[in-house]
mmCIF file of C-alpha atoms in Angstrom:
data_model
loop_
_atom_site.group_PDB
_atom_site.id
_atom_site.type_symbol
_atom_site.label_atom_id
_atom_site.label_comp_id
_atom_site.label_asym_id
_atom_site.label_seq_id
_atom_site.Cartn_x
_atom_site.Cartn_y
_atom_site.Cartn_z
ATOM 1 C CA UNK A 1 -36.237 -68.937 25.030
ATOM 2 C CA UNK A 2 -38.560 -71.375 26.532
ATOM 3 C CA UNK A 3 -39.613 -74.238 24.695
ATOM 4 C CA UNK A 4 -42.282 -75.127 25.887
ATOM 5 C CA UNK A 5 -45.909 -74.535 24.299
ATOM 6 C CA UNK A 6 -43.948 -72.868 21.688
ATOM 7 C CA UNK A 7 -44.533 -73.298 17.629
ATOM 8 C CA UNK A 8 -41.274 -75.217 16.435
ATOM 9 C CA UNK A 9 -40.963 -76.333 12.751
ATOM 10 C CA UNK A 10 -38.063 -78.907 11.932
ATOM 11 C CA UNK A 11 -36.565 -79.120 7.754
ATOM 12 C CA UNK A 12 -35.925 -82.674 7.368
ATOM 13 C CA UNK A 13 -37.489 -83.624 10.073
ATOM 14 C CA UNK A 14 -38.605 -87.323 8.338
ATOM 15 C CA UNK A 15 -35.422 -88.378 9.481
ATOM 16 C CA UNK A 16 -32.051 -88.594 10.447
ATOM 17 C CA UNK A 17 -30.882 -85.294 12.890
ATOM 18 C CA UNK A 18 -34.390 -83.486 11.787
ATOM 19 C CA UNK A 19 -36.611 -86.445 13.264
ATOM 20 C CA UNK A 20 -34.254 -86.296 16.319
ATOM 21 C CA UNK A 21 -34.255 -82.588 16.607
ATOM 22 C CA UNK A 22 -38.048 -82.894 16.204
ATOM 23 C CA UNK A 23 -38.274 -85.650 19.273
ATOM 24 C CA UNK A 24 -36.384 -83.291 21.459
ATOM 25 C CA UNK A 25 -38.616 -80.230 21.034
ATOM 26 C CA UNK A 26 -41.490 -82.381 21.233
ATOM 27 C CA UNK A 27 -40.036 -83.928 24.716
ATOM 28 C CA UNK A 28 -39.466 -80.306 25.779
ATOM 29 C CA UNK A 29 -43.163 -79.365 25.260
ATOM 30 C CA UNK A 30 -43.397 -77.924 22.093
ATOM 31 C CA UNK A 31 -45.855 -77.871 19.117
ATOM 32 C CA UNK A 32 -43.669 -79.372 16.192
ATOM 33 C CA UNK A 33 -44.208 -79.084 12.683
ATOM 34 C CA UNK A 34 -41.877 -81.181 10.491
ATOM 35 C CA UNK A 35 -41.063 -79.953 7.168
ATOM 36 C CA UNK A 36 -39.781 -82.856 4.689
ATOM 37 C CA UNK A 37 -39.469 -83.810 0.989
ATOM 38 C CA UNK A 38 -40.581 -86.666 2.104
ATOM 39 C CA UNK A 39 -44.058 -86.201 3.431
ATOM 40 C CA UNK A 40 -44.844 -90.033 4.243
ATOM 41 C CA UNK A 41 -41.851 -89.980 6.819
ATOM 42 C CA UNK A 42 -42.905 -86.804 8.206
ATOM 43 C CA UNK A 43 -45.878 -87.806 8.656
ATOM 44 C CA UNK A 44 -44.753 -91.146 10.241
ATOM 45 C CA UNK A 45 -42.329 -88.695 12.917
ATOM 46 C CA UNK A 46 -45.416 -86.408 13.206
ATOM 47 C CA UNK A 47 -47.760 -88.951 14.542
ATOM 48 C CA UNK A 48 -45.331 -90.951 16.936
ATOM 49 C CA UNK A 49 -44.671 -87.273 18.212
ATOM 50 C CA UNK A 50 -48.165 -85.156 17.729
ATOM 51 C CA UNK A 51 -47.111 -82.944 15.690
ATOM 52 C CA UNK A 52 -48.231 -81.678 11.948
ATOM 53 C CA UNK A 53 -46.548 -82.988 8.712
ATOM 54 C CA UNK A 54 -46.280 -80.628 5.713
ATOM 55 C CA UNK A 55 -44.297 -81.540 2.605
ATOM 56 C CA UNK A 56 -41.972 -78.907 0.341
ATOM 57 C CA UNK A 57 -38.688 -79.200 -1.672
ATOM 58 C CA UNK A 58 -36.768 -76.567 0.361
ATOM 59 C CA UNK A 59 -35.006 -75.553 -3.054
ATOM 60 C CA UNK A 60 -38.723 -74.105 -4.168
ATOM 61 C CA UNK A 61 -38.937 -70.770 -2.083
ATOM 62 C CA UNK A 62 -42.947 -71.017 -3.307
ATOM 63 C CA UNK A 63 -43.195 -74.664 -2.203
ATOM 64 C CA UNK A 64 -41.408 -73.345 1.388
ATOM 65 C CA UNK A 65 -44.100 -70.161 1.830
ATOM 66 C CA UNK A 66 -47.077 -72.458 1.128
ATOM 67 C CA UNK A 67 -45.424 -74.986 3.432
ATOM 68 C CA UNK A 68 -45.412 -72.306 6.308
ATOM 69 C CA UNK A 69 -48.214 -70.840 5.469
ATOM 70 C CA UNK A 70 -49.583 -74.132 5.965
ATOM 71 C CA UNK A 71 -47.805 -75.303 9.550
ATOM 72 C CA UNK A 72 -48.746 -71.706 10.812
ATOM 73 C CA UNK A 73 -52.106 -72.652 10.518
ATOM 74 C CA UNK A 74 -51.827 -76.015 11.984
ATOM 75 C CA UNK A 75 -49.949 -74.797 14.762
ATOM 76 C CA UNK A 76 -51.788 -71.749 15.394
ATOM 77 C CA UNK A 77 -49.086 -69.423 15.163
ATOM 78 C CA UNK A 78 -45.959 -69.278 12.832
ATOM 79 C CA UNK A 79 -43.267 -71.161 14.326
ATOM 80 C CA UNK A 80 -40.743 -69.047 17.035
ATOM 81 C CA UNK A 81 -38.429 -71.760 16.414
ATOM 82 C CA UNK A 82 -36.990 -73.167 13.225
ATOM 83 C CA UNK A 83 -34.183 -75.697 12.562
ATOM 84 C CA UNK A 84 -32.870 -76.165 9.405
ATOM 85 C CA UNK A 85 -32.219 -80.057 9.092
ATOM 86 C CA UNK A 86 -33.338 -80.763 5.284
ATOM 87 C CA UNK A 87 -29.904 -81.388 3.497
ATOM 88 C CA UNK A 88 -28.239 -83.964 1.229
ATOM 89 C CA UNK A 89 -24.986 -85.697 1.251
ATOM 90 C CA UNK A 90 -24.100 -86.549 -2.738
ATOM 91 C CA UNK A 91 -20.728 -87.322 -3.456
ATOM 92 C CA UNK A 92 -18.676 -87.379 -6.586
ATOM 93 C CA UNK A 93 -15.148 -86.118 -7.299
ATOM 94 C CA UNK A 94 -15.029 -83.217 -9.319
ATOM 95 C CA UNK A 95 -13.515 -84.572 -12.255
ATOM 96 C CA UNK A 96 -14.671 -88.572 -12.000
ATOM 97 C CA UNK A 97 -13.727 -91.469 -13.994
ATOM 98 C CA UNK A 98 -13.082 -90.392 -17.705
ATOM 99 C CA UNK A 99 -13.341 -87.011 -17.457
ATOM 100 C CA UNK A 100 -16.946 -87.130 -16.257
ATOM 101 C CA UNK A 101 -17.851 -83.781 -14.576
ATOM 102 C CA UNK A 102 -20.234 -83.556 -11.557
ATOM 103 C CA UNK A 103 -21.803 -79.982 -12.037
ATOM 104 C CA UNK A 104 -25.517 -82.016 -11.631
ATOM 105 C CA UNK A 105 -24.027 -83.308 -8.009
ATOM 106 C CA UNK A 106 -22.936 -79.546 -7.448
ATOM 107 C CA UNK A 107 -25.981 -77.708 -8.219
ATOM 108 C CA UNK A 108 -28.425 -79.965 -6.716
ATOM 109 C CA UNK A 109 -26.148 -80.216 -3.306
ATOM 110 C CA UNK A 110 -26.252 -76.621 -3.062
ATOM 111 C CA UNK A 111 -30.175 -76.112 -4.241
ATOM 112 C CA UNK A 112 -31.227 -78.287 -1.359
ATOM 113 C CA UNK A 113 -28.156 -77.463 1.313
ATOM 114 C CA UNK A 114 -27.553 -73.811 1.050
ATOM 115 C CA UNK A 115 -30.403 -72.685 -1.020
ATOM 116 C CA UNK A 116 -32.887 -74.481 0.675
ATOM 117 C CA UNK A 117 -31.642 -73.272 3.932
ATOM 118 C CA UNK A 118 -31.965 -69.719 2.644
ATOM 119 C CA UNK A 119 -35.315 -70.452 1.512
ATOM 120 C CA UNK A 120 -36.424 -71.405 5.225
ATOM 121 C CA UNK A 121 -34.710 -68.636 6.776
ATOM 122 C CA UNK A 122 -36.487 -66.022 4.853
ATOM 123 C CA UNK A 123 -39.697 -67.444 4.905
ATOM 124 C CA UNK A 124 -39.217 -68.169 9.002
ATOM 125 C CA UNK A 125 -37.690 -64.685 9.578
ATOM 126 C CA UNK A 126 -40.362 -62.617 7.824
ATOM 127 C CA UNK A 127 -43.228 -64.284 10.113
ATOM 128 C CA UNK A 128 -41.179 -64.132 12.900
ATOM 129 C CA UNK A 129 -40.971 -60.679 12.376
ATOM 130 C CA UNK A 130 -44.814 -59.735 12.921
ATOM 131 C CA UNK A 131 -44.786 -61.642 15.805
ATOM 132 C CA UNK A 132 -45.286 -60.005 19.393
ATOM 133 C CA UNK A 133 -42.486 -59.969 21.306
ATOM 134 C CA UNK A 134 -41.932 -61.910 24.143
ATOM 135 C CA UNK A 135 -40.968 -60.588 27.524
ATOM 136 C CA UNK A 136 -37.430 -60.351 26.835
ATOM 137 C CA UNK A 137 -37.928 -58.619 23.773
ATOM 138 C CA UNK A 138 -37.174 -62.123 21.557
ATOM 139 C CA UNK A 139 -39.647 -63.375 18.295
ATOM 140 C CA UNK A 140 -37.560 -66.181 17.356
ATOM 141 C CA UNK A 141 -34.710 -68.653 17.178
ATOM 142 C CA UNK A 142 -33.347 -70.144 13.701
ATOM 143 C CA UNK A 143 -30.736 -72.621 13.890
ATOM 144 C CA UNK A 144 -29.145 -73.487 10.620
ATOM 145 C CA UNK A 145 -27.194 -76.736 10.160
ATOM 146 C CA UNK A 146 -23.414 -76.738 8.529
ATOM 147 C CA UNK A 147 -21.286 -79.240 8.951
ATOM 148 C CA UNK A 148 -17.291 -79.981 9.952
ATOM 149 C CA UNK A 149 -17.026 -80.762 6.355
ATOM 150 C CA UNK A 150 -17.209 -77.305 5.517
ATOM 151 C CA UNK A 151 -13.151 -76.965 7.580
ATOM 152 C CA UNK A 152 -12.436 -80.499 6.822
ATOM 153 C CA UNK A 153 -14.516 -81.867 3.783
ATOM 154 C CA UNK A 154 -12.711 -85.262 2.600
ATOM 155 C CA UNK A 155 -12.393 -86.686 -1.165
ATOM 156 C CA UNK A 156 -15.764 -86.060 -3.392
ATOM 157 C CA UNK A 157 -17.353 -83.614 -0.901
ATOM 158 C CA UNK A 158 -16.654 -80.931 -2.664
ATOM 159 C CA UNK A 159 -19.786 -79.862 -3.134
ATOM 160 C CA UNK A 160 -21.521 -80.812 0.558
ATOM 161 C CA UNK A 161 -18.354 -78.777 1.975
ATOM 162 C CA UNK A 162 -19.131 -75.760 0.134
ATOM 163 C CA UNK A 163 -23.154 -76.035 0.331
ATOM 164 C CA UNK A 164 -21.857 -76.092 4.125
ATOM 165 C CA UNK A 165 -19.457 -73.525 4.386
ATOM 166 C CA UNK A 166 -22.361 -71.013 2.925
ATOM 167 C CA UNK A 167 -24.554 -71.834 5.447
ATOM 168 C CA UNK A 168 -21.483 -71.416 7.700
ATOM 169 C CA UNK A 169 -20.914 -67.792 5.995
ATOM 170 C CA UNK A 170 -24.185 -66.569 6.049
ATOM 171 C CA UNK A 171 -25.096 -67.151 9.885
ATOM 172 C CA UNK A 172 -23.371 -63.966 10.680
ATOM 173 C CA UNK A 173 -24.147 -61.033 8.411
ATOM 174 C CA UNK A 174 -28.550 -63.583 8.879
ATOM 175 C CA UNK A 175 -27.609 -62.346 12.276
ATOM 176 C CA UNK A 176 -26.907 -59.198 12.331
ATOM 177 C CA UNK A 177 -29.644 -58.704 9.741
ATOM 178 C CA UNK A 178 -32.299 -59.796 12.522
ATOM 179 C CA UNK A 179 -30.891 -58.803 15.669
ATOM 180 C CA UNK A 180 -32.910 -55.774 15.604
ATOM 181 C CA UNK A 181 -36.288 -57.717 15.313
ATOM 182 C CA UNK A 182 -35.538 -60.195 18.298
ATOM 183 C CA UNK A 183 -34.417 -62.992 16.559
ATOM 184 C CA UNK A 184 -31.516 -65.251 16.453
ATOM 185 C CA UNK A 185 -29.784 -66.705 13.892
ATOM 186 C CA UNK A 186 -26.999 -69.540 14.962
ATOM 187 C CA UNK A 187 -25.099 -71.977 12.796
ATOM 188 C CA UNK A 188 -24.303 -75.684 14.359
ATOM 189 C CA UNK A 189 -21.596 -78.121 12.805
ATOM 190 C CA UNK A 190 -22.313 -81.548 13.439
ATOM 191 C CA UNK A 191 -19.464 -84.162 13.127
ATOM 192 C CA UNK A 192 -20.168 -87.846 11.682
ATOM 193 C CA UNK A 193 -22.515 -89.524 13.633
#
């Protein structure tokens, strides 16, 4: 797909590889929205890059359609492209220091990681969906972000390994799923950096 002049919304995008991914598309040509818990550092990304700002918790499926909703308006056309960037990295072992258990660590990793990127998908897909096709027959792109932790995760990442090896797991059945509508679905898995 050509990026340019196309509607591109970045999760996590306030920072880190979001507010890089974001630079890039922007770079390329492309209207960015940047979707963030953070909405002050979105906004801050938004404006060096002119693009739009909106502000969920990817964990809230509500919060995400609202947040579409809302960057489909400011971009004046839901987004062909979406990158799932929004994540956390907690750590704690699984059983810690006297006995203390790190369910809280585990659920929240996996609300924002896996859920979240769920959330985004869905919400990206199903606007994707009544878009017109493009010559080539495509609507859209989706790129979700995993992570060599989920093959490799070290000591106390239990629970970013397995938020990543979802995502990991679901890129192929998300696929499939949406082949027939013109859109992709891809996994990437960074390294440290």
């Amino acid at each position: 797909m050509l990026i340019e002049g196309q509607s591109v919304l970045v999760t996590g995008g306030g920072s880190g590889l979001g507010a890089a991914t974001a630079r890039h598309f922007a770079g390329e040509g492309a209207k960015v929205a940047i979707l963030d818990f953070d909405l002050g550092r979105a906004q801050a990304v938004a404006g060096e890059i002119g693009g739009v700002a909106v502000q969920a918790d990817v964990g809230d499926a509500a919060a995400v359609g609202a947040a579409l909703d809302e960057a489909s308006r400011q971009l004046g056309s839901a987004p062909r492209i979406v990158v799932n960037c929004a994540g956390v990295g907690l750590a704690a072992r699984i059983v810690g220091r006297e006995g203390k258990l790190s369910f809280d660590v585990f659920e929240k990793t996996l609300r924002v990681n896996l859920f979240g990127t769920f959330n985004v998908m869905s919400h990206a897909a199903r606007r994707m969906m009544e878009l017109e096709a493009l010559e080539n027959g495509e609507r859209g792109v989706i790129v979700n972000t995993a992570s060599v932790a989920f093959e490799d995760g070290q000591l106390g990442q239990a629970a970013y390994a397995a938020s990543k090896g979802g995502i990991a797991a679901m890129c192929l059945p998300a696929a499939r799923e949406f082949a027939r509508y013109g859109i992709r679905v891809m996994a990437i898995a960074p390294g440290l950096f």
